[in-house]
Amino acid sequence: MNVLNYTIIIMGPAYGTQASFCAYQFCLSLLNSNHQLQSIFFYADGTYNANNFTNPANDEFDIVNAWQKLAQKYQLKLSVCIAAAQRRGIVNEELNHNIAAGFELVGLGELSEKVSQSDRVIQF
């Protein structure tokens, strides 16, 4: 079987839909297979996954923390569309910032580059 490079685009928010959790589970499956995870990109409402102020109840799955641990364990970059994030109040300014550790604000040019280097692009 050929090894494929994947780019994952998350457009669903951290909570309210299953999109982010399903993307997380898919990424785990990829990392435990022979395939490669080229890029994880948060776009549109998916940028809410990068909000450091997300505070789920004790009995809920902490998806923001899960993304952070995944990125740290596998040395992955969690790319967040800067324009979409700013529209949703997620900023990384010197005095005021609420972007969670491990997430990085980038432009759409980076997504375009990663897509061109990938064999498959999956959107959640």
PDB file of C-alpha atoms in Angstrom:
ATOM      1  CA  MET A   1       0.000   0.000   0.000  1.00  0.00           C
ATOM      2  CA  ASN A   2       1.288   3.470  -0.884  1.00  0.00           C
ATOM      3  CA  VAL A   3       1.965   5.980   1.868  1.00  0.00           C
ATOM      4  CA  LEU A   4      -0.241   9.051   1.392  1.00  0.00           C
ATOM      5  CA  ASN A   5       0.253  12.586   2.732  1.00  0.00           C
ATOM      6  CA  TYR A   6      -2.883  14.144   4.237  1.00  0.00           C
ATOM      7  CA  THR A   7      -3.902  17.710   4.979  1.00  0.00           C
ATOM      8  CA  ILE A   8      -6.776  18.044   7.430  1.00  0.00           C
ATOM      9  CA  ILE A   9      -8.952  21.158   7.444  1.00  0.00           C
ATOM     10  CA  ILE A  10     -11.160  21.683  10.500  1.00  0.00           C
ATOM     11  CA  MET A  11     -14.049  24.089   9.952  1.00  0.00           C
ATOM     12  CA  GLY A  12     -16.187  23.007  12.893  1.00  0.00           C
ATOM     13  CA  PRO A  13     -15.950  24.741  16.280  1.00  0.00           C
ATOM     14  CA  ALA A  14     -14.525  23.100  19.370  1.00  0.00           C
ATOM     15  CA  TYR A  15     -18.019  22.503  20.756  1.00  0.00           C
ATOM     16  CA  GLY A  16     -21.537  22.408  19.312  1.00  0.00           C
ATOM     17  CA  THR A  17     -20.785  19.960  16.498  1.00  0.00           C
ATOM     18  CA  GLN A  18     -18.855  16.705  16.161  1.00  0.00           C
ATOM     19  CA  ALA A  19     -16.587  18.074  13.410  1.00  0.00           C
ATOM     20  CA  SER A  20     -13.539  18.851  15.540  1.00  0.00           C
ATOM     21  CA  PHE A  21     -13.744  15.620  17.560  1.00  0.00           C
ATOM     22  CA  CYS A  22     -14.136  13.539  14.377  1.00  0.00           C
ATOM     23  CA  ALA A  23     -11.144  15.332  12.834  1.00  0.00           C
ATOM     24  CA  TYR A  24      -9.134  14.603  15.976  1.00  0.00           C
ATOM     25  CA  GLN A  25     -10.037  10.911  15.836  1.00  0.00           C
ATOM     26  CA  PHE A  26      -9.181  10.796  12.118  1.00  0.00           C
ATOM     27  CA  CYS A  27      -5.776  12.374  12.811  1.00  0.00           C
ATOM     28  CA  LEU A  28      -5.109   9.782  15.517  1.00  0.00           C
ATOM     29  CA  SER A  29      -5.957   7.025  13.046  1.00  0.00           C
ATOM     30  CA  LEU A  30      -3.619   8.497  10.439  1.00  0.00           C
ATOM     31  CA  LEU A  31      -0.785   8.772  12.930  1.00  0.00           C
ATOM     32  CA  ASN A  32      -1.255   5.127  13.885  1.00  0.00           C
ATOM     33  CA  SER A  33      -1.157   3.986  10.262  1.00  0.00           C
ATOM     34  CA  ASN A  34       1.425   4.038   7.500  1.00  0.00           C
ATOM     35  CA  HIS A  35       0.131   7.361   6.190  1.00  0.00           C
ATOM     36  CA  GLN A  36       1.540  10.806   6.983  1.00  0.00           C
ATOM     37  CA  LEU A  37      -0.192  13.850   8.394  1.00  0.00           C
ATOM     38  CA  GLN A  38       1.132  16.756   6.343  1.00  0.00           C
ATOM     39  CA  SER A  39      -0.863  19.556   7.954  1.00  0.00           C
ATOM     40  CA  ILE A  40      -3.689  20.409  10.358  1.00  0.00           C
ATOM     41  CA  PHE A  41      -5.392  23.682   9.469  1.00  0.00           C
ATOM     42  CA  PHE A  42      -8.200  25.391  11.415  1.00  0.00           C
ATOM     43  CA  TYR A  43     -10.413  27.622   9.286  1.00  0.00           C
ATOM     44  CA  ALA A  44     -13.705  29.529   9.685  1.00  0.00           C
ATOM     45  CA  ASP A  45     -15.450  28.418  12.916  1.00  0.00           C
ATOM     46  CA  GLY A  46     -12.702  25.836  13.317  1.00  0.00           C
ATOM     47  CA  THR A  47     -10.522  28.654  14.641  1.00  0.00           C
ATOM     48  CA  TYR A  48     -12.500  28.430  17.909  1.00  0.00           C
ATOM     49  CA  ASN A  49     -10.427  25.303  18.601  1.00  0.00           C
ATOM     50  CA  ALA A  50      -7.482  27.649  19.252  1.00  0.00           C
ATOM     51  CA  ASN A  51      -9.244  29.715  21.932  1.00  0.00           C
ATOM     52  CA  ASN A  52      -7.303  29.472  25.186  1.00  0.00           C
ATOM     53  CA  PHE A  53     -10.385  30.570  27.145  1.00  0.00           C
ATOM     54  CA  THR A  54     -12.384  27.475  26.208  1.00  0.00           C
ATOM     55  CA  ASN A  55     -13.414  25.882  29.509  1.00  0.00           C
ATOM     56  CA  PRO A  56     -15.401  22.643  29.157  1.00  0.00           C
ATOM     57  CA  ALA A  57     -17.176  21.019  32.087  1.00  0.00           C
ATOM     58  CA  ASN A  58     -15.198  18.405  34.025  1.00  0.00           C
ATOM     59  CA  ASP A  59     -17.147  15.543  32.438  1.00  0.00           C
ATOM     60  CA  GLU A  60     -16.672  16.804  28.845  1.00  0.00           C
ATOM     61  CA  PHE A  61     -13.839  15.956  26.474  1.00  0.00           C
ATOM     62  CA  ASP A  62     -11.371  18.873  26.335  1.00  0.00           C
ATOM     63  CA  ILE A  63     -10.775  19.063  22.588  1.00  0.00           C
ATOM     64  CA  VAL A  64      -8.464  22.098  22.767  1.00  0.00           C
ATOM     65  CA  ASN A  65      -6.191  20.286  25.212  1.00  0.00           C
ATOM     66  CA  ALA A  66      -6.396  17.129  23.083  1.00  0.00           C
ATOM     67  CA  TRP A  67      -5.176  19.033  19.993  1.00  0.00           C
ATOM     68  CA  GLN A  68      -2.326  20.501  22.039  1.00  0.00           C
ATOM     69  CA  LYS A  69      -1.221  17.102  23.347  1.00  0.00           C
ATOM     70  CA  LEU A  70      -1.468  15.550  19.867  1.00  0.00           C
ATOM     71  CA  ALA A  71       0.698  18.309  18.372  1.00  0.00           C
ATOM     72  CA  GLN A  72       3.257  18.001  21.142  1.00  0.00           C
ATOM     73  CA  LYS A  73       3.449  14.209  21.023  1.00  0.00           C
ATOM     74  CA  TYR A  74       3.860  14.009  17.241  1.00  0.00           C
ATOM     75  CA  GLN A  75       5.637  17.370  16.663  1.00  0.00           C
ATOM     76  CA  LEU A  76       2.765  18.692  14.553  1.00  0.00           C
ATOM     77  CA  LYS A  77       1.966  22.282  13.708  1.00  0.00           C
ATOM     78  CA  LEU A  78      -1.558  23.466  14.495  1.00  0.00           C
ATOM     79  CA  SER A  79      -2.111  26.171  11.874  1.00  0.00           C
ATOM     80  CA  VAL A  80      -4.944  28.659  12.353  1.00  0.00           C
ATOM     81  CA  CYS A  81      -6.167  31.048   9.649  1.00  0.00           C
ATOM     82  CA  ILE A  82      -5.267  34.478  10.991  1.00  0.00           C
ATOM     83  CA  ALA A  83      -8.074  36.365   9.211  1.00  0.00           C
ATOM     84  CA  ALA A  84     -10.791  33.910  10.297  1.00  0.00           C
ATOM     85  CA  ALA A  85      -9.437  33.852  13.849  1.00  0.00           C
ATOM     86  CA  GLN A  86      -9.346  37.637  14.162  1.00  0.00           C
ATOM     87  CA  ARG A  87     -12.960  37.866  12.974  1.00  0.00           C
ATOM     88  CA  ARG A  88     -13.870  35.532  15.844  1.00  0.00           C
ATOM     89  CA  GLY A  89     -11.868  37.371  18.490  1.00  0.00           C
ATOM     90  CA  ILE A  90      -8.912  34.995  18.617  1.00  0.00           C
ATOM     91  CA  VAL A  91      -5.796  37.139  18.625  1.00  0.00           C
ATOM     92  CA  ASN A  92      -2.111  36.891  19.424  1.00  0.00           C
ATOM     93  CA  GLU A  93      -1.213  40.463  20.309  1.00  0.00           C
ATOM     94  CA  GLU A  94       1.525  41.411  22.747  1.00  0.00           C
ATOM     95  CA  LEU A  95      -0.717  42.510  25.625  1.00  0.00           C
ATOM     96  CA  ASN A  96      -3.974  40.825  24.687  1.00  0.00           C
ATOM     97  CA  HIS A  97      -3.905  37.291  23.398  1.00  0.00           C
ATOM     98  CA  ASN A  98      -6.161  34.323  23.796  1.00  0.00           C
ATOM     99  CA  ILE A  99      -4.649  31.861  21.379  1.00  0.00           C
ATOM    100  CA  ALA A 100      -3.920  28.545  23.062  1.00  0.00           C
ATOM    101  CA  ALA A 101      -0.352  27.276  23.317  1.00  0.00           C
ATOM    102  CA  GLY A 102       0.707  25.163  20.363  1.00  0.00           C
ATOM    103  CA  PHE A 103      -1.560  26.917  17.861  1.00  0.00           C
ATOM    104  CA  GLU A 104      -0.032  29.281  15.305  1.00  0.00           C
ATOM    105  CA  LEU A 105      -1.750  32.028  13.312  1.00  0.00           C
ATOM    106  CA  VAL A 106      -0.865  31.768   9.608  1.00  0.00           C
ATOM    107  CA  GLY A 107      -2.160  33.008   6.274  1.00  0.00           C
ATOM    108  CA  LEU A 108      -4.063  31.066   3.644  1.00  0.00           C
ATOM    109  CA  GLY A 109      -0.885  30.862   1.591  1.00  0.00           C
ATOM    110  CA  GLU A 110       0.396  28.224   3.985  1.00  0.00           C
ATOM    111  CA  LEU A 111      -2.756  26.150   3.483  1.00  0.00           C
ATOM    112  CA  SER A 112      -2.348  26.442  -0.277  1.00  0.00           C
ATOM    113  CA  GLU A 113       1.248  25.247  -0.042  1.00  0.00           C
ATOM    114  CA  LYS A 114       0.360  22.264   2.171  1.00  0.00           C
ATOM    115  CA  VAL A 115      -2.555  21.260  -0.074  1.00  0.00           C
ATOM    116  CA  SER A 116      -0.241  21.273  -3.097  1.00  0.00           C
ATOM    117  CA  GLN A 117       2.121  18.913  -1.253  1.00  0.00           C
ATOM    118  CA  SER A 118      -0.634  16.523  -0.118  1.00  0.00           C
ATOM    119  CA  ASP A 119      -2.111  13.467  -1.751  1.00  0.00           C
ATOM    120  CA  ARG A 120      -5.433  13.862   0.075  1.00  0.00           C
ATOM    121  CA  VAL A 121      -7.270  16.783   1.695  1.00  0.00           C
ATOM    122  CA  ILE A 122     -10.021  16.003   4.185  1.00  0.00           C
ATOM    123  CA  GLN A 123     -12.344  18.693   5.543  1.00  0.00           C
ATOM    124  CA  PHE A 124     -14.324  18.392   8.778  1.00  0.00           C
TER     125      PHE A 124
END
